[in-house]
């Protein structure tokens, strides 16, 4: 009965490759997020979707493209991976946006070689 | 100046002591304040949130907010080794329309048995 799940948990790839991370939530939430946490533990919002509509798009390279096929899923596709993309990517969801309690997924550790 | 600042630590306290974690923020319009706990290699989990000046207690945890000083803190009474984790402070300003949490980089707490 996992609330927010992400796949894969670990992703090791070469520079220049394209990769995707998938996220699913079974909480009935209507808002989903992608965060990036760097090596210094700084957690930064990248994107947010509410009812499949993009509502937050932070200053993120356009190599990163989120896609929300439905309210329960938010995927992240990354083109032309760079060394600096290495981080842990967390998906989260909430009922309504803003300050409502966000449930985080287990994270995907991306390592770009 | 970072939007949300925390001392990275580690903050080391003996078991049974009170741990005091502090956070300052730069956006005076911030309305909601959150404390998340993150164990090593795990995802953040919400401990407490506070909206009004003053104290809010929940079990061994007390959140304190002083909007005039732009300061929020988390007290953990009777600290246990299981409290050893990184504590992330997050703030929210709904008026900006951004409606996303801004996180600090976290304070690492070590509770010594």
Short mmCIF file of C-alpha atoms in Angstrom, two decimals, chain A residues 2-7 21-37 43-52 55-56 66-68 70-76 88-108, chain B residues 36 38 43-46 88 99-101 103:
data_model
loop_
_atom_site.label_atom_id
_atom_site.label_comp_id
_atom_site.label_asym_id
_atom_site.label_seq_id
_atom_site.Cartn_x
_atom_site.Cartn_y
_atom_site.Cartn_z
CA UNK A 2 2.81 2.38 -0.96
CA UNK A 3 1.59 5.98 -0.98
CA UNK A 4 4.06 7.62 -3.38
CA UNK A 5 6.30 5.34 -5.41
CA UNK A 6 9.13 6.13 -7.79
CA UNK A 7 11.03 4.03 -10.27
CA UNK A 21 11.91 8.68 -13.80
CA UNK A 22 8.35 7.62 -13.05
CA UNK A 23 6.19 8.58 -10.09
CA UNK A 24 2.81 7.29 -8.99
CA UNK A 25 0.66 8.13 -5.98
CA UNK A 26 -2.37 6.22 -4.70
CA UNK A 27 -3.48 8.81 -2.13
CA UNK A 28 -6.08 10.47 -4.32
CA UNK A 29 -4.07 13.70 -4.27
CA UNK A 30 -4.50 16.25 -7.03
CA UNK A 31 -1.12 17.96 -6.89
CA UNK A 32 2.25 16.41 -7.62
CA UNK A 33 5.78 17.77 -7.47
CA UNK A 34 9.33 17.06 -8.51
CA UNK A 35 12.17 18.15 -6.23
CA UNK A 36 15.91 17.91 -6.69
CA UNK A 37 18.15 17.36 -3.67
CA UNK A 43 15.91 20.39 -1.58
CA UNK A 44 14.62 22.54 -4.43
CA UNK A 45 11.28 22.51 -6.23
CA UNK A 46 11.47 21.88 -9.96
CA UNK A 47 7.89 21.39 -11.14
CA UNK A 48 4.39 21.12 -9.80
CA UNK A 49 1.23 19.84 -11.46
CA UNK A 50 -2.32 20.31 -10.26
CA UNK A 51 -4.94 18.12 -11.94
CA UNK A 52 -2.49 17.43 -14.80
CA UNK A 55 1.48 25.26 -12.16
CA UNK A 56 5.11 25.63 -11.13
CA UNK A 66 7.71 16.65 -16.83
CA UNK A 67 4.65 14.81 -18.06
CA UNK A 68 1.46 14.10 -16.16
CA UNK A 70 -3.27 11.65 -15.15
CA UNK A 71 -3.61 12.95 -11.60
CA UNK A 72 -1.92 9.91 -10.12
CA UNK A 73 1.22 10.01 -12.26
CA UNK A 74 3.99 12.52 -12.84
CA UNK A 75 7.00 11.47 -14.84
CA UNK A 76 10.27 13.30 -15.40
CA UNK A 88 18.43 12.60 -5.66
CA UNK A 89 15.10 13.39 -7.29
CA UNK A 90 12.02 13.25 -5.09
CA UNK A 91 8.45 13.10 -6.23
CA UNK A 92 5.79 14.35 -3.82
CA UNK A 93 2.04 14.77 -3.77
CA UNK A 94 -0.52 16.74 -1.80
CA UNK A 95 -4.24 17.43 -1.72
CA UNK A 96 -4.35 20.94 -3.05
CA UNK A 97 -1.17 22.89 -3.56
CA UNK A 98 0.82 25.20 -1.38
CA UNK A 99 1.23 24.32 2.21
CA UNK A 100 -0.90 21.24 2.39
CA UNK A 101 0.99 18.24 3.70
CA UNK A 102 3.22 16.83 1.03
CA UNK A 103 3.94 13.10 0.95
CA UNK A 104 7.32 12.33 -0.53
CA UNK A 105 8.33 9.33 -2.56
CA UNK A 106 11.45 7.32 -1.67
CA UNK A 107 13.63 9.22 -4.14
CA UNK A 108 15.64 8.30 -7.22
CA UNK B 36 10.54 17.97 7.97
CA UNK B 38 14.95 13.25 6.84
CA UNK B 43 12.71 10.87 2.00
CA UNK B 44 11.58 13.88 4.05
CA UNK B 45 8.62 13.40 6.36
CA UNK B 46 6.56 16.18 7.90
CA UNK B 88 14.63 20.64 7.13
CA UNK B 99 2.69 28.10 -3.92
CA UNK B 100 5.76 26.01 -3.42
CA UNK B 101 7.74 25.26 -0.32
CA UNK B 103 13.49 24.61 1.94
#
